[in-house]
Coordinates of C-alpha atoms in Angstrom, one line a residue:
X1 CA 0.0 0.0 0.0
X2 CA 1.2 3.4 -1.2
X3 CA 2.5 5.6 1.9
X4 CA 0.2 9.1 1.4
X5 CA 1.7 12.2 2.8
X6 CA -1.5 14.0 5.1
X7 CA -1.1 17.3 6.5
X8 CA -2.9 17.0 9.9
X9 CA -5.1 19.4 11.4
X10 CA -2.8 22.0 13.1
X11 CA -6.0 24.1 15.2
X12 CA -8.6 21.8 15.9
X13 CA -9.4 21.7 19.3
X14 CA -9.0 25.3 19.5
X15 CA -10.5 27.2 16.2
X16 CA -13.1 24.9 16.1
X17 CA -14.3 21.7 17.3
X18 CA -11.7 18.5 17.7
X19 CA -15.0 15.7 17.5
X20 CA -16.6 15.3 14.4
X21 CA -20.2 15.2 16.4
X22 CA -19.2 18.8 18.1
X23 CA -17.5 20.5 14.5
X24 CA -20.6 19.3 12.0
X25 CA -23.0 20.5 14.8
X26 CA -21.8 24.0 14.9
X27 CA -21.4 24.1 11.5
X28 CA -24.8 23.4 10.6
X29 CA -26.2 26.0 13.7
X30 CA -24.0 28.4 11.6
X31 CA -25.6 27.8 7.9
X32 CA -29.3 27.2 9.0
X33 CA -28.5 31.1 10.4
X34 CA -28.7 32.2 7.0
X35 CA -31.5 32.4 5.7
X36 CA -31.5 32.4 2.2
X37 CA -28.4 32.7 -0.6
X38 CA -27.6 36.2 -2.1
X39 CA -25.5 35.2 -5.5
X40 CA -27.7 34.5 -8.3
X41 CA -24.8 34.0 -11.1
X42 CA -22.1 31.8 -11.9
X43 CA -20.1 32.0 -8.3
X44 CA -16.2 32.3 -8.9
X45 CA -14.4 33.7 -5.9
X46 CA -15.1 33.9 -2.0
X47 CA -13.4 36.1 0.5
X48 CA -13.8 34.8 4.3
X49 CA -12.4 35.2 7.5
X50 CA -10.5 32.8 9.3
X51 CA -10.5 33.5 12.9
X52 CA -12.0 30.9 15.4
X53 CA -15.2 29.8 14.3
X54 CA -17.0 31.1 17.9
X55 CA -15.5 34.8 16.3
X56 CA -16.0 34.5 12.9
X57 CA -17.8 31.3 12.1
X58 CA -21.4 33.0 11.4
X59 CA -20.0 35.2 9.0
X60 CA -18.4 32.8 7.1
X61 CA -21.5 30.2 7.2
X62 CA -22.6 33.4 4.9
X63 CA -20.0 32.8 2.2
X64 CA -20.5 29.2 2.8
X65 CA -23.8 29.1 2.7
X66 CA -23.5 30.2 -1.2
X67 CA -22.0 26.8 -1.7
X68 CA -24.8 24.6 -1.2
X69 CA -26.3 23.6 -4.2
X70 CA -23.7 24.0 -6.5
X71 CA -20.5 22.0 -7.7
X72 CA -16.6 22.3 -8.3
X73 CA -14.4 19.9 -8.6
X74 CA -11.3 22.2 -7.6
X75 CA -11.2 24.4 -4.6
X76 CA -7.7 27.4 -4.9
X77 CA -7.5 28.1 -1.3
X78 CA -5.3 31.6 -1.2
X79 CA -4.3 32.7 2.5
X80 CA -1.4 34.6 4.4
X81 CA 1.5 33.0 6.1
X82 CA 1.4 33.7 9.9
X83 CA 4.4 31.9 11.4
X84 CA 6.8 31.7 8.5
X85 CA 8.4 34.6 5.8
X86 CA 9.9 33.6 2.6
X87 CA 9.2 36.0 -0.7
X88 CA 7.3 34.3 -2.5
X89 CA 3.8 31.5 -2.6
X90 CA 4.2 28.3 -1.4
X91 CA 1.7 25.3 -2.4
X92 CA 1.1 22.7 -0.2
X93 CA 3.1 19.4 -1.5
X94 CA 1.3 16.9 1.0
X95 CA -1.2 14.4 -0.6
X96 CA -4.1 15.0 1.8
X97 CA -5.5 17.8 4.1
X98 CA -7.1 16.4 7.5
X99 CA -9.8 17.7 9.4
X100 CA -12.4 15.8 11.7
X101 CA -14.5 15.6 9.1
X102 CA -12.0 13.6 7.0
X103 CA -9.2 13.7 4.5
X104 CA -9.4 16.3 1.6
X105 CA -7.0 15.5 -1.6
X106 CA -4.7 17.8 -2.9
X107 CA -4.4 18.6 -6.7
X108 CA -1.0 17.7 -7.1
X109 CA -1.2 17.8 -11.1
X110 CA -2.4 21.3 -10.9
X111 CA -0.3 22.1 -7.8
X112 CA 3.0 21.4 -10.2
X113 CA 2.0 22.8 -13.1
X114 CA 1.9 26.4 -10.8
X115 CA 5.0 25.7 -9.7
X116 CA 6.6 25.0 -13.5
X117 CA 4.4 28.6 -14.2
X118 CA 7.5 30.3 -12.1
X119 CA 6.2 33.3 -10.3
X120 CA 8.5 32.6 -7.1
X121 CA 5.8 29.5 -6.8
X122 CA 7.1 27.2 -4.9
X123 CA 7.0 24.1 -1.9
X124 CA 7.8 25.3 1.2
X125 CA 6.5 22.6 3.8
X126 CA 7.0 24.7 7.0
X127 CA 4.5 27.5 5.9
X128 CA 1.9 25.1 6.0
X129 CA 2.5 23.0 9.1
X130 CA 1.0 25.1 11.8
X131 CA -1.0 27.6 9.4
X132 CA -4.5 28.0 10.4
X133 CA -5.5 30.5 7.5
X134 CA -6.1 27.5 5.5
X135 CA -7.1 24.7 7.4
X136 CA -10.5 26.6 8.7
X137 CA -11.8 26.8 5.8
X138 CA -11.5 22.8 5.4
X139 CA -14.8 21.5 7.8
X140 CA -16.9 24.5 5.9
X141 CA -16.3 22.9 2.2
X142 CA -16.4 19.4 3.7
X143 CA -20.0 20.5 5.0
X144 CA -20.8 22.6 1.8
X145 CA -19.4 20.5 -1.3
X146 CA -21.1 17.1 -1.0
X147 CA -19.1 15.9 -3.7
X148 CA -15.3 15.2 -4.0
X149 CA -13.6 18.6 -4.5
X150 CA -9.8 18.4 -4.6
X151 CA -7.9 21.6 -3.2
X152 CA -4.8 23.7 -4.4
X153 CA -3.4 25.5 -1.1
X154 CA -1.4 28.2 -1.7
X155 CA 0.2 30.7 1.2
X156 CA 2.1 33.8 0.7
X157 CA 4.9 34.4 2.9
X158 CA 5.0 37.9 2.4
X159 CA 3.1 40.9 1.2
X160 CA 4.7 41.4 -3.0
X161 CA 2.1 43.1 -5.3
X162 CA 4.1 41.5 -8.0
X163 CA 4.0 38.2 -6.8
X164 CA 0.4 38.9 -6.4
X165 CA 0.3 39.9 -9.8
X166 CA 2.3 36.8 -11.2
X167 CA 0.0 34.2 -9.1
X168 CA -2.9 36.1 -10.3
X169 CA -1.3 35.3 -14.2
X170 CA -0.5 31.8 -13.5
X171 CA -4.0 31.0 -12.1
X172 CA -5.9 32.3 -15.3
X173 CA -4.1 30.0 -17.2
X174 CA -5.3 27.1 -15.6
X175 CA -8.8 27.3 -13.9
X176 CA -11.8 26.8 -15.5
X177 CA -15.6 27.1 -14.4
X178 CA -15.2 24.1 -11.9
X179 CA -12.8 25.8 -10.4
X180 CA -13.5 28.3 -7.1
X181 CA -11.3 30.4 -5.4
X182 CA -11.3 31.0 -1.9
X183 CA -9.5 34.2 -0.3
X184 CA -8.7 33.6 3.6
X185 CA -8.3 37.2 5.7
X186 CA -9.4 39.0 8.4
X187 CA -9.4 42.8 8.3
X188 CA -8.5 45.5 10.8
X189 CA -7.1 44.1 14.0
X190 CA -7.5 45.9 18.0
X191 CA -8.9 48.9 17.3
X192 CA -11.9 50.3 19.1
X193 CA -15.2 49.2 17.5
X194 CA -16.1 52.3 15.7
X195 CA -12.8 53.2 14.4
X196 CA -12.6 49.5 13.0
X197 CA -16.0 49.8 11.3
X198 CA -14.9 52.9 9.5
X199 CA -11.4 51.1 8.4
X200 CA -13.3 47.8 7.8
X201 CA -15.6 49.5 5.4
X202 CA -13.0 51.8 3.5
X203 CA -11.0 48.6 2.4
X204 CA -14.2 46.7 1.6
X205 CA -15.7 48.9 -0.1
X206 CA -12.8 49.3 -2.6
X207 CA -12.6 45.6 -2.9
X208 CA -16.7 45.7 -4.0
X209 CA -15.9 48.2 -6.5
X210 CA -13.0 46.2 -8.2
X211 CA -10.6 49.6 -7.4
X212 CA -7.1 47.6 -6.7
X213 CA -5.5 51.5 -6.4
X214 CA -7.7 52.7 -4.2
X215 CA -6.9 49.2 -2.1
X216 CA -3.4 49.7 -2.1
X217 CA -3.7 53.2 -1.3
X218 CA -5.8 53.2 1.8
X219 CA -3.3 50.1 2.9
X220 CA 0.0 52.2 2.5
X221 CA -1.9 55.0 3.9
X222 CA -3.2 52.7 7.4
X223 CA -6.7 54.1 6.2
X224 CA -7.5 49.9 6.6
X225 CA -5.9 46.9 7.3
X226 CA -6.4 42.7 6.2
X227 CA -3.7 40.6 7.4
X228 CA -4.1 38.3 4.1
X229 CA -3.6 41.2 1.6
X230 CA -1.6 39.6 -1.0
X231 CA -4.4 37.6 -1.1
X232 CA -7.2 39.7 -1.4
X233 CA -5.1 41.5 -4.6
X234 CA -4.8 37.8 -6.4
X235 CA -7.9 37.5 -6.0
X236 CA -9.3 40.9 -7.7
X237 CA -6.4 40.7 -10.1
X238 CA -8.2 36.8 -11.2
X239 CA -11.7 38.3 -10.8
X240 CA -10.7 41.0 -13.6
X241 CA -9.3 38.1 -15.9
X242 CA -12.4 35.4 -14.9
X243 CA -14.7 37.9 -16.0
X244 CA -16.2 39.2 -12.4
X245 CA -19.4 41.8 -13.3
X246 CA -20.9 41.7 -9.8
X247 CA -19.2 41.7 -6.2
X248 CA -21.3 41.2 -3.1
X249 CA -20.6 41.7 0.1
X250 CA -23.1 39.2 1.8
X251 CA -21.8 39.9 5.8
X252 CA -19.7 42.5 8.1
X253 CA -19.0 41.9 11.5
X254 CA -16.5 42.3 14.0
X255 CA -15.6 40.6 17.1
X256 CA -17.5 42.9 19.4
X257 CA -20.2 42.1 17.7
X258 CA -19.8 38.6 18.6
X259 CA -18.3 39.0 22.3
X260 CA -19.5 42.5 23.3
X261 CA -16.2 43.4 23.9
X262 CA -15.9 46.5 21.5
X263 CA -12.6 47.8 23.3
X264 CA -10.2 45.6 20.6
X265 CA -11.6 43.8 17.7
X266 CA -10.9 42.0 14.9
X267 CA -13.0 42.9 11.7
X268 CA -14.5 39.9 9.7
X269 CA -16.5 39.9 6.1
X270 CA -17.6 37.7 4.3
X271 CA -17.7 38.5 -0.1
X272 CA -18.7 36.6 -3.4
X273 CA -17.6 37.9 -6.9
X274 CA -19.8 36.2 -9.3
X275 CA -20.6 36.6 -13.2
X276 CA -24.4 37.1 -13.4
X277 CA -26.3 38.2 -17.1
X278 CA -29.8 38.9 -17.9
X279 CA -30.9 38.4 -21.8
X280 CA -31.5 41.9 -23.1
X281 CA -35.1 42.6 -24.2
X282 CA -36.3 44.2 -28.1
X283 CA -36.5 47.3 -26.0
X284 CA -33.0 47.2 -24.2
X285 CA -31.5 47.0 -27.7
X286 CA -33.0 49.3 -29.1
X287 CA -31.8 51.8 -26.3
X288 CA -27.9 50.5 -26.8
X289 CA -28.6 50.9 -30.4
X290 CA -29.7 54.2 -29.5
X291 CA -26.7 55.5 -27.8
X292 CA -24.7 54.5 -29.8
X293 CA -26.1 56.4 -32.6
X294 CA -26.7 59.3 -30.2
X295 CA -23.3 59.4 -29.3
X296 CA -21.7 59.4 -32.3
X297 CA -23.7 62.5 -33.8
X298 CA -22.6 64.2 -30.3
X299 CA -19.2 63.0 -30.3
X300 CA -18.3 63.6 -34.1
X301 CA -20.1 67.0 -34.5
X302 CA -19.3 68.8 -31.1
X303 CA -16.0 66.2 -29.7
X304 CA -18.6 66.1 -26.7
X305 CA -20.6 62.5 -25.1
X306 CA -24.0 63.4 -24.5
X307 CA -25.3 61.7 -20.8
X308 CA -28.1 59.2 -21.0
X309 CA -30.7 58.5 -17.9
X310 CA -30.3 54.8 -17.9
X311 CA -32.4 52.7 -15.0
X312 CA -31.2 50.0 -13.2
X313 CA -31.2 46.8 -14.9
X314 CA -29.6 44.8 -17.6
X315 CA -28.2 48.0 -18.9
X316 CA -26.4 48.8 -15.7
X317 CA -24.5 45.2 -15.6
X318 CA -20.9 45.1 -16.1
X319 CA -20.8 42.9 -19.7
X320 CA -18.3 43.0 -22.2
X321 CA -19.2 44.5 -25.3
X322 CA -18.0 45.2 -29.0
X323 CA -19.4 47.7 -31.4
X324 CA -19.3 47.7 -35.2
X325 CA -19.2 49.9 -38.2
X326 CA -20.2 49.2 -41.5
X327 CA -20.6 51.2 -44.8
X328 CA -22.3 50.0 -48.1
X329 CA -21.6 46.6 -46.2
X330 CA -18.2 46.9 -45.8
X331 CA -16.3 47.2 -42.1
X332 CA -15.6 50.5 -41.5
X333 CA -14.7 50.1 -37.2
X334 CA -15.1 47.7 -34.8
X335 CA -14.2 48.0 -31.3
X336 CA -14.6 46.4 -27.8
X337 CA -14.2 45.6 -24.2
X338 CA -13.5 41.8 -24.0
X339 CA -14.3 41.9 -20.3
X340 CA -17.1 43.0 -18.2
X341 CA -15.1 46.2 -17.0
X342 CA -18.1 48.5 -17.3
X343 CA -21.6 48.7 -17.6
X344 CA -23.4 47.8 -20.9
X345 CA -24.4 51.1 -21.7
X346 CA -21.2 53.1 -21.1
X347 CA -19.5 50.1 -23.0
X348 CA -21.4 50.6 -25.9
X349 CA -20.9 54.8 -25.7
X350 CA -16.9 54.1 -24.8
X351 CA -16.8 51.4 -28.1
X352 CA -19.2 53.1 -30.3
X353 CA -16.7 56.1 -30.4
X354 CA -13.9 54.1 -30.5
X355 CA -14.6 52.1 -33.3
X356 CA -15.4 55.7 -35.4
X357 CA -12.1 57.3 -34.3
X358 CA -9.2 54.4 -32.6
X359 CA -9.9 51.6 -35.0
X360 CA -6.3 51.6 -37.2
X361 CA -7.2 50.1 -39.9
X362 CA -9.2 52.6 -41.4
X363 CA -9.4 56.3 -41.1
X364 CA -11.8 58.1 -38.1
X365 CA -15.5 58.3 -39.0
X366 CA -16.1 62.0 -39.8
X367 CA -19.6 63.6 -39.6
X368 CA -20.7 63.8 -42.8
X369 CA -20.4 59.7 -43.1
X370 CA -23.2 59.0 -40.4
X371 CA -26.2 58.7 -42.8
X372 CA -24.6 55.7 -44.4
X373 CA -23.3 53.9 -41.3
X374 CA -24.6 51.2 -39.8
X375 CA -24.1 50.6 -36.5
X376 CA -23.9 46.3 -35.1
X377 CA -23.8 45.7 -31.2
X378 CA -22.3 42.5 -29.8
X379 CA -22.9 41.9 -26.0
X380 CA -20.5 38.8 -24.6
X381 CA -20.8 36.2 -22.3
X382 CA -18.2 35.2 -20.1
X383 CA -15.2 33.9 -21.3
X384 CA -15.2 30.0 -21.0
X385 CA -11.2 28.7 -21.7
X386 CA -11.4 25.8 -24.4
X387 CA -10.2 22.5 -23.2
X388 CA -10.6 20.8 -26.2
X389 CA -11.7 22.2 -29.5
X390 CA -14.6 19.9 -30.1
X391 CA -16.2 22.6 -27.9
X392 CA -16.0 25.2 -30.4
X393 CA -19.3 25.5 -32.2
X394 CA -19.3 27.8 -35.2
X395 CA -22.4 30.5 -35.4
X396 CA -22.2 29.9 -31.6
X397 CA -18.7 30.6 -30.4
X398 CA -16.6 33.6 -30.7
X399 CA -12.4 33.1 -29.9
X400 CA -9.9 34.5 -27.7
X401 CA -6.4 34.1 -28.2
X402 CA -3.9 35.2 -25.6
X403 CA 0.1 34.0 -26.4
X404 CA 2.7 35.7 -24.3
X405 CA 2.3 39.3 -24.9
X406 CA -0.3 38.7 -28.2
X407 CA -3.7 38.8 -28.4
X408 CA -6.6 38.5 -30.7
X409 CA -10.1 38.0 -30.8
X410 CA -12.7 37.2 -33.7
X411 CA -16.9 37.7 -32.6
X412 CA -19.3 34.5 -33.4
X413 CA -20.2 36.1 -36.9
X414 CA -16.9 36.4 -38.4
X415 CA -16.8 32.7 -38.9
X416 CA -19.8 32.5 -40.0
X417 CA -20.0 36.0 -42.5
X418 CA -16.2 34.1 -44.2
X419 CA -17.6 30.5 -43.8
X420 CA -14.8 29.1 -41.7
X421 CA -14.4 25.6 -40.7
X422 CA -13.3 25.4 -36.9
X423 CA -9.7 24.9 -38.2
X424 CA -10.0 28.1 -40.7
X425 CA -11.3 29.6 -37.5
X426 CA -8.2 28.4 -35.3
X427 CA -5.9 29.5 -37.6
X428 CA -7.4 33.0 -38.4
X429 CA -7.8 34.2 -34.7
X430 CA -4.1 33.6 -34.7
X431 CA -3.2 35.8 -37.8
X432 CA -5.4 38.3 -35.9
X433 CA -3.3 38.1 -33.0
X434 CA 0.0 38.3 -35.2
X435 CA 0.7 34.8 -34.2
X436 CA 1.8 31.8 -36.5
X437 CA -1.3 30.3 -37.9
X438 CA -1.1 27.2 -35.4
X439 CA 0.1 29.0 -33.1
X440 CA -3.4 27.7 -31.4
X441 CA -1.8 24.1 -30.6
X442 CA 1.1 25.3 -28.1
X443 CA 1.0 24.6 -24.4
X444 CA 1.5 28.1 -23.3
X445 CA -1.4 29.7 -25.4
X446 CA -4.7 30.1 -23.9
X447 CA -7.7 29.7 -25.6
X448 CA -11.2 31.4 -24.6
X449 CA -14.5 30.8 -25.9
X450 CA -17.7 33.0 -26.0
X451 CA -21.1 33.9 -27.3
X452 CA -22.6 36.9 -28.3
X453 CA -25.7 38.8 -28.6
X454 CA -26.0 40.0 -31.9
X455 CA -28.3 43.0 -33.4
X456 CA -27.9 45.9 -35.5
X457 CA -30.1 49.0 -36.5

């Protein structure tokens, strides 16, 4: 019989529960406290304390809680080192995790191929030994994930924005959509109650509106404080590339909530980032078709972009979006944001006047061309990376290419306006990119997938 290498439990008996009887029991008291689940998309990434669970339990039972129901088969577990500094991310090398609740198996293919990605990845065994950051998190997904789940643990041993940045890189190469990523910190530590309320909710609510500046501002500042900060930065650089449109923050609390003590507390939250999309109605289309054309007359007559009333809804949701000009059928601009950076209709206003005057390939759209212009709006889905090309459906599918510093990417209808085969296709979203035409086939090029919503004036 094979010898398995299992990392035991390092806290239990004092974060949480040693029995199996006394650690399921308080987990379930914690999720049947939440009532109902707040994330309504495609759930990518949690952030979740990892105090004690009689501190900060209840609030993570909220993340948690977003669980049930839903499937991966890879958990990316991303906390701070708190006994040992090294520069750089170590994953855990052992074969198993082990909590009460049982053993948890550790990706070991994808935990090598992150350490082949370079990045200062690495195994270091003594971060992991004693660190709690981690291990909490275990009984919750045990509870949560019914299914088998294997997990990737990775702990920074110090705070690097750039290896932040480079984990954040090697991640998007290789998780998919059964993949979820789990962020372990707590923010401000022993300050008064009110003073860590206002911290608490400075540095949150940067992190709910994507703004990694503002984050690392307020931090170099001591305007707020999260002990697992390198962390928390993976984890919004990976939401931007994952294709995050909504972030939540589903519970707050601080220990003097929980004990009453409000002289020295520890701040706790608990936050989804999630893709979620509504299908646009005739009516919604015909307003983004609107703008654009609105925008364009402003914007090409007067150099000013007229403001539009736009109520909450589908138009307000952060979705990727291209826009196109043709004249006399022939492409005279096309433009886009591949990711959901913005909301749909300042996407379309931002595209629709870059596609008349930043599109290289063909002199800027003056005024006096307008009449004959016809303007094509294409709203995307989330990316999707291609496993294996017998995914790619033409009239379906749109492609993303990303090879070292190239990129290209060709909308649904292209293949189908030229009447590509799914090679033809393949090979010409690499000559977009400026990459050799099978350039598609290498290890290190990444390969996206997407629909679009299609409609024109």
């Amino acid at each position: 019989m094979a010898f398995s290498d299992v990392r035991k439990p390092a806290v239990a008996g004092m974060f949480y529960p040693e029995t199996k009887a006394e650690l399921s029991k308080q987990i379930k008291h914690f999720l049947d406290n939440v009532k109902y689940r707040k994330v309504k998309g495609e759930l990518i990434a949690l952030i979740v304390p990892h105090a004690g669970y009689d501190y900060s339990g209840q609030v993570a039972a909220y993340a948690y809680k977003e669980l049930e129901g839903r499937r991966f088969k890879r958990v990316i577990l991303i906390g701070p080192s708190h006994h040992v500094t090294f520069d750089g991310i170590s994953v855990g090398e052992f074969d198993y995790y082990e909590t009460p609740l049982g053993r948890v198996e550790v990706d070991r293919d994808f935990a090598n191929k992150l350490v082949k990605s370079g990045g200062k990845i690495s195994f270091i065994r003594a971060a992991h030994l004693r660190e709690h950051s981690l291990e909490v998190q275990l009984p919750f997904l045990q509870t949560v994930l019914r299914k088998e789940f294997k997990i990737v643990p990775l702990i920074f041993g110090n705070s690097s924005f750039k290896n932040s940045q480079n984990l954040a890189i090697s991640l998007a190469k290789l998780v998919d959509e059964d993949t979820l990523i789990v962020c372990s910190t707590d923010w401000s530590h022993y300050h008064d109650y009110e003073t860590a309320k206002k911290m608490d909710r400075k540095g949150i609510d940067a992190v709910l509106q994507g703004d990694i500046a503002s984050f690392a501002e307020m931090l170099e500042k001591g305007e707020c404080e999260a002990c697992g900060v390198p962390a928390v930065i993976t984890t919004m650089l990976l939401a931007d590339s994952l294709g995050v449109n909504k972030i939540q923050l589903l519970k707050y609390a601080n220990s003097g909530d929980v004990t009453g003590d409000r002289s020295k507390v520890v701040g706790y939250a608990a936050i989804a980032f999630a893709y979620e999309s509504s299908p646009l109605s005739d009516e919604e289309k015909k307003e983004l078709l609107m703008i654009a054309r609105k925008t364009l007359e402003s914007y090409l007559s007067k150099k000013k972009v007229p403001e539009f009333k736009v109520p909450k809804g589908t138009l307000m949701e952060r979705r990727g979006a291209f826009v196109t000009l043709t004249k006399d059928g022939k492409l005279r601009g096309c433009i886009g944001y591949i990711q959901p950076i913005k909301p749909l209709a300042e996407a379309v206003q931002d595209m629709a006047i870059a596609a008349a005057t930043r599109d290289t390939r063909f002199p800027s759209v003056i005024r006096s061309e307008l009449p004959e212009i016809e303007i094509e709006i294409s709203v995307l889905s989330k990316l999707q990376k291609v496993n294996n090309i017998d995914e790619i459906k033409i009239g379906r599918d749109g492609l993303y290419i990303i090879k070292g510093l190239r990129s290209g990417l060709l909308l649904p209808q292209v293949a189908t306006d030229w009447g590509w085969d799914r090679k033809q296709f393949l090979e010409e979203v690499c000559y977009k990119a400026g990459l050799p035409k099978d350039a598609w086939k290498d290890e290190d090029t990444i390969l996206y997938r997407f629909s679009a919503d299609v409609f024109h004036e």
